Every structure is written in structure tokens, then in C-alpha cells.
Short mmCIF file of C-alpha atoms in Angstrom, two decimals:
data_model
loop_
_atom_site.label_atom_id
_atom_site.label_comp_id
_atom_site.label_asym_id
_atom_site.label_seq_id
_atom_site.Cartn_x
_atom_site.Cartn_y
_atom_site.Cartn_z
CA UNK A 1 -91.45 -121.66 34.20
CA UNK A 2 -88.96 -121.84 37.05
CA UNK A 3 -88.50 -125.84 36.32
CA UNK A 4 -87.31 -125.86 32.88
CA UNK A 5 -84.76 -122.78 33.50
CA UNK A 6 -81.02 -124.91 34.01
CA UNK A 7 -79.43 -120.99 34.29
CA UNK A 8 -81.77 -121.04 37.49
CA UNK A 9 -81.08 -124.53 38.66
CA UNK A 10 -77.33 -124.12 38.12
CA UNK A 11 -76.83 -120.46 39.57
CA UNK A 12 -78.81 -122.59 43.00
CA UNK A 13 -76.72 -125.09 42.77
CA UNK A 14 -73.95 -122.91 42.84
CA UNK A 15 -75.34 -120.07 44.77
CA UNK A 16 -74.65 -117.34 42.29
CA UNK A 17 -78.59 -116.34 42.33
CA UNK A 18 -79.28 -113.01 43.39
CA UNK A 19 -80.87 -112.62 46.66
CA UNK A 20 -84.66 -112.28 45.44
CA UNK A 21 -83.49 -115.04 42.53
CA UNK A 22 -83.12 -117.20 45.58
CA UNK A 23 -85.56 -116.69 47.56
CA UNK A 24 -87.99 -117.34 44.83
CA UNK A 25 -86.50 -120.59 44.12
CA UNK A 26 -86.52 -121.75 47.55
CA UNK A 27 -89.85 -120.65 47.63
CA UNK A 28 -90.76 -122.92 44.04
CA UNK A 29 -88.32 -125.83 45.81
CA UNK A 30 -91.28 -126.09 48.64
CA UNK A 31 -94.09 -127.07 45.98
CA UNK A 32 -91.95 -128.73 43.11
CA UNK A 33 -90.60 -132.07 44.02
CA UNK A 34 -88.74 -133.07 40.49
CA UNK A 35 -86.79 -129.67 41.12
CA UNK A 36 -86.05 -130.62 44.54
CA UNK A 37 -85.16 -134.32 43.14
CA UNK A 38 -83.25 -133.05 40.61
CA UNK A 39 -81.00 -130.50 43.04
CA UNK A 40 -80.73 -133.18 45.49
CA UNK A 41 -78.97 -135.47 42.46
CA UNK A 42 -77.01 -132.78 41.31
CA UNK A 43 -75.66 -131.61 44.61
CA UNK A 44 -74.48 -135.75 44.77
CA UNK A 45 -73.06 -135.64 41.84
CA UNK A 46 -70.80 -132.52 42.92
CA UNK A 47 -69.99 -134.33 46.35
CA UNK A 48 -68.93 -137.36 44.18
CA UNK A 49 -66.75 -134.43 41.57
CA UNK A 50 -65.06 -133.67 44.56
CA UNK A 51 -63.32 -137.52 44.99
CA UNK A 52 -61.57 -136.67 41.46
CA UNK A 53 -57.86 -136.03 42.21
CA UNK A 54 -55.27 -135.43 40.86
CA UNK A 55 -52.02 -137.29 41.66
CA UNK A 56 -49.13 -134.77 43.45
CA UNK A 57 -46.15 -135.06 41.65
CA UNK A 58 -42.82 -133.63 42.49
CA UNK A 59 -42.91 -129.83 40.85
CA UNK A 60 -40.01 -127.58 40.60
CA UNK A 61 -40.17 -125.42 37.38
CA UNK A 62 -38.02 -122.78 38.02
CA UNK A 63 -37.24 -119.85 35.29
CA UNK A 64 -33.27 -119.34 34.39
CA UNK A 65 -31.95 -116.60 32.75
CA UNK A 66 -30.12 -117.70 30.11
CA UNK A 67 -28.59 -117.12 26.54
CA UNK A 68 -32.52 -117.24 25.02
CA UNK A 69 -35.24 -115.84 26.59
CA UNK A 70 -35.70 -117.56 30.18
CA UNK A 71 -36.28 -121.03 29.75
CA UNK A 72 -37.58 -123.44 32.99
CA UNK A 73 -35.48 -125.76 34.41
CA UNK A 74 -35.98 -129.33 33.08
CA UNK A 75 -37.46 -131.66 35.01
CA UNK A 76 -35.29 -134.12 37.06
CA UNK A 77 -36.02 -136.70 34.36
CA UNK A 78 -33.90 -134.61 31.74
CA UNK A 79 -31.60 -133.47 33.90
CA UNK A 80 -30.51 -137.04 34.78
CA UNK A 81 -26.95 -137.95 33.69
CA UNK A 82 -25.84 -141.57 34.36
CA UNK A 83 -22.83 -142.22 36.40
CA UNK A 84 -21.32 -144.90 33.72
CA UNK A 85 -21.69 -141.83 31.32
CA UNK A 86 -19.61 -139.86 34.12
CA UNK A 87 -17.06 -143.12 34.02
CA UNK A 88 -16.88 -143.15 30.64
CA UNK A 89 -16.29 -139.21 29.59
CA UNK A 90 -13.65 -140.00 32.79
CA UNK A 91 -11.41 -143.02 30.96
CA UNK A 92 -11.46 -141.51 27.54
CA UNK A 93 -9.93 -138.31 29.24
CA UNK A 94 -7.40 -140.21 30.31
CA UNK A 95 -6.67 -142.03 27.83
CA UNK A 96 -6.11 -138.84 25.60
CA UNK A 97 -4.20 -137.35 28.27
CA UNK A 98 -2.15 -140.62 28.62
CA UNK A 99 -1.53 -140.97 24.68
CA UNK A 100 -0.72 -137.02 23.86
CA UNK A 101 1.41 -136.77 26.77
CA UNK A 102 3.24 -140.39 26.18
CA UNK A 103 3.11 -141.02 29.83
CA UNK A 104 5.80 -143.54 31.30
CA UNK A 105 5.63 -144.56 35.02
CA UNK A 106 8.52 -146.53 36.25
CA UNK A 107 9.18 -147.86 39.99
CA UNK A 108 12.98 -147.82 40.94
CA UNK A 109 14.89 -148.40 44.47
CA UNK A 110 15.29 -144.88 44.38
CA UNK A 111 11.46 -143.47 43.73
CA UNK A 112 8.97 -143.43 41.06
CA UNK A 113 9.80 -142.08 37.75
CA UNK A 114 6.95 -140.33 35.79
CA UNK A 115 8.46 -139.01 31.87
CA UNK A 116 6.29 -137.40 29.35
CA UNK A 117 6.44 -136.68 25.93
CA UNK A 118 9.37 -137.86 23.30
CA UNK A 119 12.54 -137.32 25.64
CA UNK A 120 12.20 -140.92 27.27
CA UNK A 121 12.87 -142.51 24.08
CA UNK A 122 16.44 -140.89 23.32
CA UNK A 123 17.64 -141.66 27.09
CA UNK A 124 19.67 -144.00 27.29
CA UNK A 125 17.81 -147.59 28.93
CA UNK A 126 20.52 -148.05 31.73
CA UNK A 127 19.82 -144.36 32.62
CA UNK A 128 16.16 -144.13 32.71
CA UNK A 129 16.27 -147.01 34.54
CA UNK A 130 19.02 -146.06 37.46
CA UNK A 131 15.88 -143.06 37.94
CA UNK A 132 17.97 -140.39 36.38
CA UNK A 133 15.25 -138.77 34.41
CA UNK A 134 15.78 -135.41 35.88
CA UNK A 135 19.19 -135.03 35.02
CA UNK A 136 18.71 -136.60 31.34
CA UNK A 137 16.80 -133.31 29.41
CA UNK A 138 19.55 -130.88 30.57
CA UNK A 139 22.63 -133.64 29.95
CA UNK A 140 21.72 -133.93 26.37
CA UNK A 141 21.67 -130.23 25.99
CA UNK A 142 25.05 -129.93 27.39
CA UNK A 143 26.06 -132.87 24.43
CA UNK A 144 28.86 -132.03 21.81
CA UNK A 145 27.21 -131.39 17.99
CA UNK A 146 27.69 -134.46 16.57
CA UNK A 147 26.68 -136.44 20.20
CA UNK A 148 23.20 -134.74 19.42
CA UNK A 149 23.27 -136.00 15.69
CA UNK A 150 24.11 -139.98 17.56
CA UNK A 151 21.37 -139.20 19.96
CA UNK A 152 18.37 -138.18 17.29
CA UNK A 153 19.62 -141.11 14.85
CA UNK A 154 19.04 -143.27 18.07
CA UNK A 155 15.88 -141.87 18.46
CA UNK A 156 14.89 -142.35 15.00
CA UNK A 157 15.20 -145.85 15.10
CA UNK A 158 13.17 -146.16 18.20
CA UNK A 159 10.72 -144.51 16.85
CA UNK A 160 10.84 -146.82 13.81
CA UNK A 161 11.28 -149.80 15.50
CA UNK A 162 8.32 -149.14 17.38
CA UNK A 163 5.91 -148.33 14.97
CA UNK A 164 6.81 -151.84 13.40
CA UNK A 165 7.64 -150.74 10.12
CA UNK A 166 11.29 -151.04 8.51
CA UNK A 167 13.07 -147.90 8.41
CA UNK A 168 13.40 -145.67 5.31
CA UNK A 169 16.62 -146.60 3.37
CA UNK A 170 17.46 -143.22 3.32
CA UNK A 171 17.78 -142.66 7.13
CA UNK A 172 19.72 -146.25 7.13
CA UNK A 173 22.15 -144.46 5.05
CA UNK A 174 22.20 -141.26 7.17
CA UNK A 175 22.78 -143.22 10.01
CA UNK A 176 25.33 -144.95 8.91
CA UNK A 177 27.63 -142.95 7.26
CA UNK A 178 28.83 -139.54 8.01
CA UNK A 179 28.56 -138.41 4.06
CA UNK A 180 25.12 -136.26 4.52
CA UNK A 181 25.64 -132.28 5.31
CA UNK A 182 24.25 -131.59 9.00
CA UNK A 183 21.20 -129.77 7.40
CA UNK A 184 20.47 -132.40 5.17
CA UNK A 185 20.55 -134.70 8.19
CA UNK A 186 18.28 -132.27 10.40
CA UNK A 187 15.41 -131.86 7.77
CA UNK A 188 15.43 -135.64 7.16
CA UNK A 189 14.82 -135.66 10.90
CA UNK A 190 12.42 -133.37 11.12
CA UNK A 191 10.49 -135.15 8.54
CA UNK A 192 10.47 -138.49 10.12
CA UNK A 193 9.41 -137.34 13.45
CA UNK A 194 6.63 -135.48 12.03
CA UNK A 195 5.41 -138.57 9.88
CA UNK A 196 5.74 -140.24 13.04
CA UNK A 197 3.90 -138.18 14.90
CA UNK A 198 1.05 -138.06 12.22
CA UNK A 199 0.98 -141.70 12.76
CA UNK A 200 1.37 -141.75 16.56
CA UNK A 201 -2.16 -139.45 16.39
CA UNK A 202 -3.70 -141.83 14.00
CA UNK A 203 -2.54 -144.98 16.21
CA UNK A 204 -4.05 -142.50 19.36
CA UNK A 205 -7.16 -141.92 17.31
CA UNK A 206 -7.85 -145.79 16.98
CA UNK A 207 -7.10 -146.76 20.48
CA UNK A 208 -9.61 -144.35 21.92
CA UNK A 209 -12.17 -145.70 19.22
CA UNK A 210 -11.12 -148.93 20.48
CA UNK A 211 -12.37 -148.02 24.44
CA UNK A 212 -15.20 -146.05 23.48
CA UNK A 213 -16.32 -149.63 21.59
CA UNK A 214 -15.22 -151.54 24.55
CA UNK A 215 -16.83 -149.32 27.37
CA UNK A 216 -20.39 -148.98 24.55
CA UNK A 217 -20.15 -153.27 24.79
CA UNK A 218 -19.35 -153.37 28.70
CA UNK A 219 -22.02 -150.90 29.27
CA UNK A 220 -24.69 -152.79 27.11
CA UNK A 221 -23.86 -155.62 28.78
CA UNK A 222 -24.23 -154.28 32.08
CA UNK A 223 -27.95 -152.70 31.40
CA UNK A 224 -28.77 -156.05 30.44
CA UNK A 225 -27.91 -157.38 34.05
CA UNK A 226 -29.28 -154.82 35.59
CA UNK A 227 -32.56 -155.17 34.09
CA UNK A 228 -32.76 -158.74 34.00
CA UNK A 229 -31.81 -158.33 37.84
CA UNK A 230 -34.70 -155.98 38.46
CA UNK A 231 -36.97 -157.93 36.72
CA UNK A 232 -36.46 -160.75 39.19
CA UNK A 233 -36.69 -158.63 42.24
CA UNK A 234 -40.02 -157.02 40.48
CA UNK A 235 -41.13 -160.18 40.33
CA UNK A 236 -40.15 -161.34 43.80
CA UNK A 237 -41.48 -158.38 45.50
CA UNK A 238 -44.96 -158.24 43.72
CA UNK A 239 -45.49 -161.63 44.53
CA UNK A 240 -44.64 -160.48 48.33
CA UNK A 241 -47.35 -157.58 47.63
CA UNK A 242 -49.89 -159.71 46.21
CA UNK A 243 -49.19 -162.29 49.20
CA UNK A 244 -50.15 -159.65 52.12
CA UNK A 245 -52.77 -158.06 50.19
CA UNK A 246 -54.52 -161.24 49.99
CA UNK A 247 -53.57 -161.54 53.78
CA UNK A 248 -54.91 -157.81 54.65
CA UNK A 249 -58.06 -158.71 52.77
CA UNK A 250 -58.62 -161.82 54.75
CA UNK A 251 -58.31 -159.66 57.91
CA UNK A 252 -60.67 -157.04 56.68
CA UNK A 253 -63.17 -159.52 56.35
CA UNK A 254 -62.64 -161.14 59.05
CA UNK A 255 -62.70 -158.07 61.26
CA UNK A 256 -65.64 -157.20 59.28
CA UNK A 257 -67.86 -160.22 59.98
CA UNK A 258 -66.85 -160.10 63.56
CA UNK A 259 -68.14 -156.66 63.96
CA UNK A 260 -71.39 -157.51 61.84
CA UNK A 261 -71.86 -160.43 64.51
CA UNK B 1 -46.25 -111.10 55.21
CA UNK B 2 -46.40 -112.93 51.40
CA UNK B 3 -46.55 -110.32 48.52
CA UNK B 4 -49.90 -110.35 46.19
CA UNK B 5 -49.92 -111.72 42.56
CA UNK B 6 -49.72 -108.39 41.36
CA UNK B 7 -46.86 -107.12 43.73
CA UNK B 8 -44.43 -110.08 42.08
CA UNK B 9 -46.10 -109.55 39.20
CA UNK B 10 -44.71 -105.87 38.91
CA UNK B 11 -41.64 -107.01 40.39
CA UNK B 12 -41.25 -109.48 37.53
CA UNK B 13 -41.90 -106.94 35.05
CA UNK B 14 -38.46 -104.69 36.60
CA UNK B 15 -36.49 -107.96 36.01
CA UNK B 16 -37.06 -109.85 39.52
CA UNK B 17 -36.64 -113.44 38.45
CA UNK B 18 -37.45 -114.96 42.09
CA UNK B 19 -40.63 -112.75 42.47
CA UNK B 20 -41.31 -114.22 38.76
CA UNK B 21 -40.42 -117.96 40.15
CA UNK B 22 -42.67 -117.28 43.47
CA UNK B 23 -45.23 -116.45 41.30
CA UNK B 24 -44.28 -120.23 39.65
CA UNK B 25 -44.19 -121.49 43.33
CA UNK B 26 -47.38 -120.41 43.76
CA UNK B 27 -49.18 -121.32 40.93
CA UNK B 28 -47.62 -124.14 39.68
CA UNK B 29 -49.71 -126.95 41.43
CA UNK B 30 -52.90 -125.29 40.43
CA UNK B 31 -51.78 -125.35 36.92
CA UNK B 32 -50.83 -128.58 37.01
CA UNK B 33 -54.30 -130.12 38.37
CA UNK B 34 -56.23 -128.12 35.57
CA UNK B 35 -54.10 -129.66 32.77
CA UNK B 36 -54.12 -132.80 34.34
CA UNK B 37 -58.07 -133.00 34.63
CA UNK B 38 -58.81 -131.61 30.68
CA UNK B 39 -55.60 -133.63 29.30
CA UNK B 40 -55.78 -136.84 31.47
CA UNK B 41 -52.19 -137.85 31.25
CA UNK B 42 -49.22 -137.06 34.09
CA UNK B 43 -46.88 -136.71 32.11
CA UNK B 44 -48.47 -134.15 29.51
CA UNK B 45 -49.88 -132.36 32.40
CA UNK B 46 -46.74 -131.95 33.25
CA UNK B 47 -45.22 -130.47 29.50
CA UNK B 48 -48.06 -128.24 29.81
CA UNK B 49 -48.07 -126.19 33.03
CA UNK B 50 -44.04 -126.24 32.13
CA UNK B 51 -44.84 -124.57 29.17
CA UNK B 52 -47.52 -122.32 30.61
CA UNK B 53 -45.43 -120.48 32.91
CA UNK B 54 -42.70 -120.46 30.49
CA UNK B 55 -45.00 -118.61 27.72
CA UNK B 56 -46.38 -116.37 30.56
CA UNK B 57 -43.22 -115.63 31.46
CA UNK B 58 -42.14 -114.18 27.72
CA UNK B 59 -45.33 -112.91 27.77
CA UNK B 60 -45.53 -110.51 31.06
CA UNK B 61 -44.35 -107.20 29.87
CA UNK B 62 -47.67 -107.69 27.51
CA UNK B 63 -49.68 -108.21 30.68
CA UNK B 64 -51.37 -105.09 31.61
CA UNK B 65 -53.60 -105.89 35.38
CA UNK B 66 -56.55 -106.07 32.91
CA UNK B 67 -57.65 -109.57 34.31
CA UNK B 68 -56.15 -111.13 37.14
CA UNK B 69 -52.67 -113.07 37.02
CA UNK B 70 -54.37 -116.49 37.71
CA UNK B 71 -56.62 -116.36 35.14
CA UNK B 72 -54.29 -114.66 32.08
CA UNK B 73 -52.21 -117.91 33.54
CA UNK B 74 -55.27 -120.16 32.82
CA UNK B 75 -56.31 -119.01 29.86
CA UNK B 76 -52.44 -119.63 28.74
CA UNK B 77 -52.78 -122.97 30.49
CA UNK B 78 -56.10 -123.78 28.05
CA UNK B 79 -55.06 -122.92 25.20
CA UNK B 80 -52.34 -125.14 25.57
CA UNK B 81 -54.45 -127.65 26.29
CA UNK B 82 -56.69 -126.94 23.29
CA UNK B 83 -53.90 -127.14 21.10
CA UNK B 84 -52.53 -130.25 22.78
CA UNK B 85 -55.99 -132.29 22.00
CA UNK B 86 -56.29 -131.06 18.37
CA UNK B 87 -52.35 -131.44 17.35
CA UNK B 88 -52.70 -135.46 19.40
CA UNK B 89 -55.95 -135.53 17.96
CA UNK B 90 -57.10 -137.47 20.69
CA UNK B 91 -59.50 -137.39 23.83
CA UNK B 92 -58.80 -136.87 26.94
CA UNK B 93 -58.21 -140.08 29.21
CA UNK B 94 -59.24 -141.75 32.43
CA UNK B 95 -55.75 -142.47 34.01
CA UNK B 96 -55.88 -145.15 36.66
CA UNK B 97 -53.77 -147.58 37.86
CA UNK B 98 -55.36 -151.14 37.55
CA UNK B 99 -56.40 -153.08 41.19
CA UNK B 100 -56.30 -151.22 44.69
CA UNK B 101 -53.18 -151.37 46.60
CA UNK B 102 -54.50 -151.80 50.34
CA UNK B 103 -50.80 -150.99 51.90
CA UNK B 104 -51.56 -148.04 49.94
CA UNK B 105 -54.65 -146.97 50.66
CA UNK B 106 -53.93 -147.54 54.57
CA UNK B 107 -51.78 -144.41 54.57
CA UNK B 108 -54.69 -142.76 52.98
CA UNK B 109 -57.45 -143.45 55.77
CA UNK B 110 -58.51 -140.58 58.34
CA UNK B 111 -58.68 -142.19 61.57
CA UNK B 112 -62.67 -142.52 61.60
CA UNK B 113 -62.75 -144.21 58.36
CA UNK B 114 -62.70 -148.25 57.77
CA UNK B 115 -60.78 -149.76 55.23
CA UNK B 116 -64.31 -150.61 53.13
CA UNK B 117 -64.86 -146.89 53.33
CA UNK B 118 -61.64 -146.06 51.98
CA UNK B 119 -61.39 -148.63 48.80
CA UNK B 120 -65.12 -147.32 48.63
CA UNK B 121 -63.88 -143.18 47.71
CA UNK B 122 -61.38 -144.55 45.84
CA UNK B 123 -63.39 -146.41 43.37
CA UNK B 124 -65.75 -143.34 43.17
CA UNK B 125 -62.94 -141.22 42.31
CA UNK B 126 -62.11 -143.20 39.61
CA UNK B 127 -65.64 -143.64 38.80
CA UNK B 128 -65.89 -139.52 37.81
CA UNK B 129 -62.35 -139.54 36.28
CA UNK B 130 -64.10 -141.85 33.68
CA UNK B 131 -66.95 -140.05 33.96
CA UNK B 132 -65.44 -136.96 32.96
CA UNK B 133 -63.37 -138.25 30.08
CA UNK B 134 -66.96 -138.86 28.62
CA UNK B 135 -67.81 -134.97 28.67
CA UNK B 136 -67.17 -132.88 25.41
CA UNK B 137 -64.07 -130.40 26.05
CA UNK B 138 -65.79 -127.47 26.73
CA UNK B 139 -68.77 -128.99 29.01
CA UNK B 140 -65.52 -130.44 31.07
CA UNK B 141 -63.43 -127.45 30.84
CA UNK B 142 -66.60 -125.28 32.57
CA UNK B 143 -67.11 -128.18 35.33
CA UNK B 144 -63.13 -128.59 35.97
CA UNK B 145 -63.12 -124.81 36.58
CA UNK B 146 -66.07 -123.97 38.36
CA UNK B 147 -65.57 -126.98 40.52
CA UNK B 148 -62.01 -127.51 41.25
CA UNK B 149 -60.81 -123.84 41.08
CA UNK B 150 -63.80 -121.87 41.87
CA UNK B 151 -64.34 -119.48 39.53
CA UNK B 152 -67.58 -117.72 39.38
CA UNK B 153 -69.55 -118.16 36.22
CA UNK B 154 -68.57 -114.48 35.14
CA UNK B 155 -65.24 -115.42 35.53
CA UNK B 156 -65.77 -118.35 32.94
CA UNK B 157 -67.10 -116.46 30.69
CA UNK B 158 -64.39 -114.31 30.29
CA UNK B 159 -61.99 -117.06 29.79
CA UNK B 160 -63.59 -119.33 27.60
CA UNK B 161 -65.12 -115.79 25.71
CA UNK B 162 -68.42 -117.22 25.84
CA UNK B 163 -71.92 -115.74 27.16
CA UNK B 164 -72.85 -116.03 30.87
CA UNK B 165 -76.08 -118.20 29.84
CA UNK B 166 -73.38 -120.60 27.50
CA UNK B 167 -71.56 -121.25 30.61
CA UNK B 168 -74.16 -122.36 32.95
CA UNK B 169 -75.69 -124.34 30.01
CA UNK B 170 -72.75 -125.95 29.79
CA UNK B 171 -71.88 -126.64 33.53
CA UNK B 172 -76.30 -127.69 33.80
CA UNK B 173 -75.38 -130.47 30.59
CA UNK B 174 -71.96 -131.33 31.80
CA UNK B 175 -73.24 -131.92 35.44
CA UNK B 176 -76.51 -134.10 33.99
CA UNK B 177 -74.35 -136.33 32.03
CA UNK B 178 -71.63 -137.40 34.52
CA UNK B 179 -74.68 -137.77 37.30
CA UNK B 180 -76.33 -140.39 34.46
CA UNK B 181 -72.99 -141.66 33.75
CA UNK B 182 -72.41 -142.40 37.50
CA UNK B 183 -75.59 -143.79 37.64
CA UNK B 184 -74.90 -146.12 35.16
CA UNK B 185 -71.26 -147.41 36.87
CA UNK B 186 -73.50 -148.22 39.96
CA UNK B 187 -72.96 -145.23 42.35
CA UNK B 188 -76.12 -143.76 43.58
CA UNK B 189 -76.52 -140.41 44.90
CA UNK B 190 -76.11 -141.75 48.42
CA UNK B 191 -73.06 -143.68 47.92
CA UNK B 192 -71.09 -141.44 50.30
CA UNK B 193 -73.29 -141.28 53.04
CA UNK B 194 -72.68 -144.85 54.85
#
């Protein structure tokens, strides 16, 4: 019975009969009105299928070769790196590069004075300021023995006095008296610049936790403005939206009435 | 002139990346609408034809020309969609955004159609989308391929590995209940015609 066969009505419906398949349907379709009905509806109902869309979104997989078998290219979403992120990676860069390097910028009548690393604190302060860095490295150099010993005592201190803590009593005793063997004087030298150095990295260590904290609270604090920002402009412009829809409706109907009078 | 499936398909089995990533080109969209219509959900849709082409990619030096590229790609594309459902344990969805934006829609309109017209297909659209959500996976799966990428019922079978007569039974039930589900949301057979 041709009207309880759904293989028949769907392979019509689709027209995936054979040729004599169909023509005997057409054929029943002329006497059997609840098979005609019920093609009619179905036919409707795959018009209506046809509304169902799907929304277009932005596609761009792309296979890489890489280290692992090809992988696709993320998605913009994953791909998207801030710029405070950018900023950030930027200061603490420089700020390593700034503390390792123990960067000095000085403005003099004569130019601009840029010294790295540990030779700006033996100068002399008169010097470095007159802008005579370039000459200082190869003047000490040129020193007599025991000028160098001065010199690196001088340091010492510096160095000491900077870090804020009292110097040992030992190097006090070094420094002033001329009792201690050259070597003996040397190693203890040696020593204290390398403690000091240990804590000049630790100090360096802290300061760059230090901006990393400040930049995390900055940053935090800036998301919060941002969002709280777009949340009033979300809420200024949907009021906007719903304010000419409701004026676009009006107009439809309006046109709409006109047309129906 | 454009090369076949099978052309960058051969290519892609030398090495060819870009005949592999014209294939993607090609395909990807496709892909994308199936997954979206059995998974409901953009953004899974999207994991999922990512994935697909991905796994067919690993995959290709396995692929021997016995079926065609597009469907070894959506049988890859189902399964992951199979396995999506069962691992989230959940049914697929009717995703639509709530009210009609008119600005919107305006862009939408042919010339010859009013603005009634227009909110009209829309609301029918969403209409099946919840429609189909109804349907049990493999009634929707037969209707989402038959309708929306044309396969012949043969075709079907293959990839779901079910009987010719399964598949139209399924595609007959599948078709019966979104027609009496449609019904029910107020859209009669004619709604399209004024």
C-alpha cells in the first residue's frame, strides 16, 4: 500500500525514486488526497528548513608545520596579546637592563654622560662631573700600585656606604693602615665586592618584584575603568538602539496602515 | 582553473601544505555549518571543524580515494560531534539572540521584501532552529545532511553506516516531527507564501 510506505513518500519528496517508482506515485498522488496533503506539508516544512542558518563567522584555520605534527593556527581570540602586556614585558626589560648594567646618565655643559657598570663609583665626583668619563677607565690604569690600592679602598667604601650598612672592621683597618700584605688586601677586596654584588642582585631582584606589583595594581586598576567606562557607553548606546527601534517600528506601522488605507 | 579535492588531496599527501590549507579554504565553512546545526553553539562549532581538519590532516596518508574527501571530512566532523554531546552530556541547543534588531534586519531585506516580511523569515528561522533541537541526534543528523549539504540517501548511509531504508525512516520521522512542532509554534504550511 503505496500510502503507508515513508521510503516512498521520502524518496518523492526528495526525488530519489526511480523513474517507474515515480511515475507510479504521481499516478497514486491523482486519487489519494491524504498523500497529496501530506507531501504538500512536508514540502512546507522543507521550504521553512531552508530559513535555518547558520551565523558566518570569521574562519581562518590554517595548518602550520611545526615542532608536533601540524597544528591549525589559533583563532584570533588566542592569538590576542594585550598591549599593557607588551608595556609591561617592555619596563621590566628595562629595568633589568638598567639595574645589571648600573646605568648613570648625567647632563654637563659639555654633553651627556652615559657610565655603566662599577667604574663610575671609583671616579673621582669633580671628574665625572667636569664629563671626563672617557678619559677616567684608561687614567686609572695608567695609576702607580699603591694609587690603585687608594682607589679600590675608595671604592669599597662607596660601595658600603651605599648599601647602608657599616663597613666591616676589618676593611676599616685595611684602609687605614698600611700593615696588611698587598694580597691580603686584594682578596679582602675581592670578597667585599662579590658580597656586594650578591646583594646588589638581591636588591635588583626586589625592585623588579616591586614594578611587576606596581604595573599588576596599575593594570587592575585600569581594567576596572575601562569596564566601568564601557558599561556606561553600553548603556548609553542601547538606550539610543532601543530609542530608534521604537521609532522605526512606529514608521513601519505607520507606513503600513497608510498602504492598507 | 581550481584543482579538484583529490588533486590537493594528492598534493597534500607529497607534503604540499597550501594544497592541504586550500583544501581547509574550501571546506572549512561547510564544516562549520554542519557542526553548528548538530552542536548548536558558535563557539563549539567552531572547536570542532578546527579540530576536524586538524585530525584529517594527521590522518591523510591513511586516506586511500575510497570515499570522497568531503565526506571522510564529515564523517571526521560527526564523530566529533558525537563525542562532543556524550563527553558534555548535553543536547544540542537553539541559539538565538533574544528581540529583533530592525537596524539589523534592514541590511538583510532584498529589495522586494517589506520589513513585516523580513522580521516574518526571521522568526521562522528561529522557529526550526528550536524545532530541530527537539529531534533525536540521528533523526537531525540525516535531515541536517540531506537538507543543508545534499547528500543523496546512499551517501548517508555510508556515513552514518546504517541501511538505506534506516535513513529515509529517519529523514520521513525527523521531517514529521519538526512539521508538528512548527505547527504547534504557530507557522502553518503557508506561512511563506504572503
Amino acid at each position: 500500500m503505496m500510502c503507508d510506505s515513508k521510503e516512498l513518500i521520502v524518496g518523492y519528496l526528495y526525488d530519489e525514486l526511480a523513474i517507474g517508482e515515480r511515475r507510479e506515485f504521481d499516478a497514486h498522488l491523482a486519487i489519494c488526497a491524504d498523500c497529496r496533503l501530506e507531501i504538500e506539508e512536508l514540502q512546507a516544512t522543507r521550504t521553512h528548513l531552508a530559513l535555518w542558518a547558520p551565523p558566518v563567522p570569521e574562519l581562518s584555520f590554517r595548518v602550520t608545520r611545526g615542532g608536533a605534527p601540524a597544528a591549525p593556527a589559533l583563532p584570533e581570540r588566542s592569538r590576542f596579546v594585550p598591549a599593557f602586556a607588551f608595556a609591561a614585558a617592555a619596563v621590566i626589560v628595562l629595568a633589568v637592563a638598567a639595574a645589571i648594567a648600573n646605568v648613570e646618565v648625567r647632563y654637563a655643559p659639555d654633553g651627556v654622560t652615559v657610565r655603566t657598570g662599577w667604574a663610575r663609583s671609583g671616579a673621582p665626583p669633580d671628574a665625572q662631573v667636569a664629563g671626563r668619563a672617557s678619559t677616567d677607565a684608561p687614567r686609572m690604569v695608567e695609576a702607580s700600585r699603591s694609587g690603585d690600592f687608594a682607589v679600590l679602598e675608595r671604592r669599597l667604601s662607596e660601595i658600603e656606604f651605599a648599601l647602608g650598612e657599616a663597613p666591616p672592621a676589618a676593611t676599616l683597618q685595611a684602609a687605614s693602615t698600611s700593615r696588611m700584605s698587598d694580597a691580603e688586601i686584594l682578596r679582602r677586596v675581592r670578597q667585599i665586592v662579590g658580597d656586594a654584588e650578591a646583594r646588589q642582585e638581591t636588591a635588583v631582584a626586589r625592585r623588579m618584584l616591586d614594578v611587576v606589583r606596581d604595573f599588576e595594581r596599575q593594570r587592575r586598576t585600569d581594567v576596572a575603568l575601562i569596564q566601568q567606562g564601557i558599561g556606561q557607553y553600553q548603556g548609553l548606546t542601547n538606550t539610543e538602539i532601543a530609542q530608534n527601534r521604537d521609532m522605526l517600528n512606529q514608521l513601519v506601522r505607520a507606513a503600513s496602515s497608510r498602504q492598507e488605507k | 582553473m581550481a584543482s579538484s579535492d583529490e588533486e590537493l588531496v594528492t598534493l597534500s599527501q607529497g607534503g604540499d601544505l597550501d594544497s592541504f590549507n586550500q583544501l581547509v579554504l574550501r571546506w572549512e565553512r561547510p564544516i562549520y555549518a554542519l557542526a553548528y546545526r548538530v552542536l548548536g553553539r558558535e563557539e563549539d562549532a567552531r572547536d570542532v571543524a578546527q579540530e576536524a581538519f586538524l585530525r584529517a590532516f594527521r590522518a591523510l596518508n591513511g586516506f586511500k580515494g575510497q570515499a570522497k574527501f568531503s565526506s571522510w571530512l564529515y564523517r571526521i566532523t560527526l564523530n566529533l560531534c558525537r563525542d562532543w554531546i556524550r563527553r558534555e552530556k548535553r543536547t544540542p541547543v537553539s541559539q538565538a539572540p533574544e528581540g529583533i534588531d530592525i537596524i539589523e534586519l534592514a541590511g538583510e531585506a532584498t529589495p522586494s521584501e517589506s520589513m513585516e516580511e523580513l522580521v516574518g523569515r526571521r522568526q521562522l528561522g528561529r522557529a526550526v532552529s528550536k524545532a530541530m533541537a527537539m529531534l533525536p541526534e540521528d533523526q537531525r543528523t540525516a535531515i541536517i545532511l540531506k537538507e543543508y549539504h545534499g547528500l543523496t540517501f546512499q551517501e548517508i548511509a555510508e556515513l552514518l553506516d546504517c541501511p538505506l531504508s534506516t535513513v529515509k525512516t529517519r529523514l520521513y520521522q525527523g521531517l514529521s516531527v519538526v512539521r508538528k512542532q512548527l505547527h504547534q509554534a504557530g507557522v502553518s504550511a503557508d506561512a511563506l507564501k504572503h
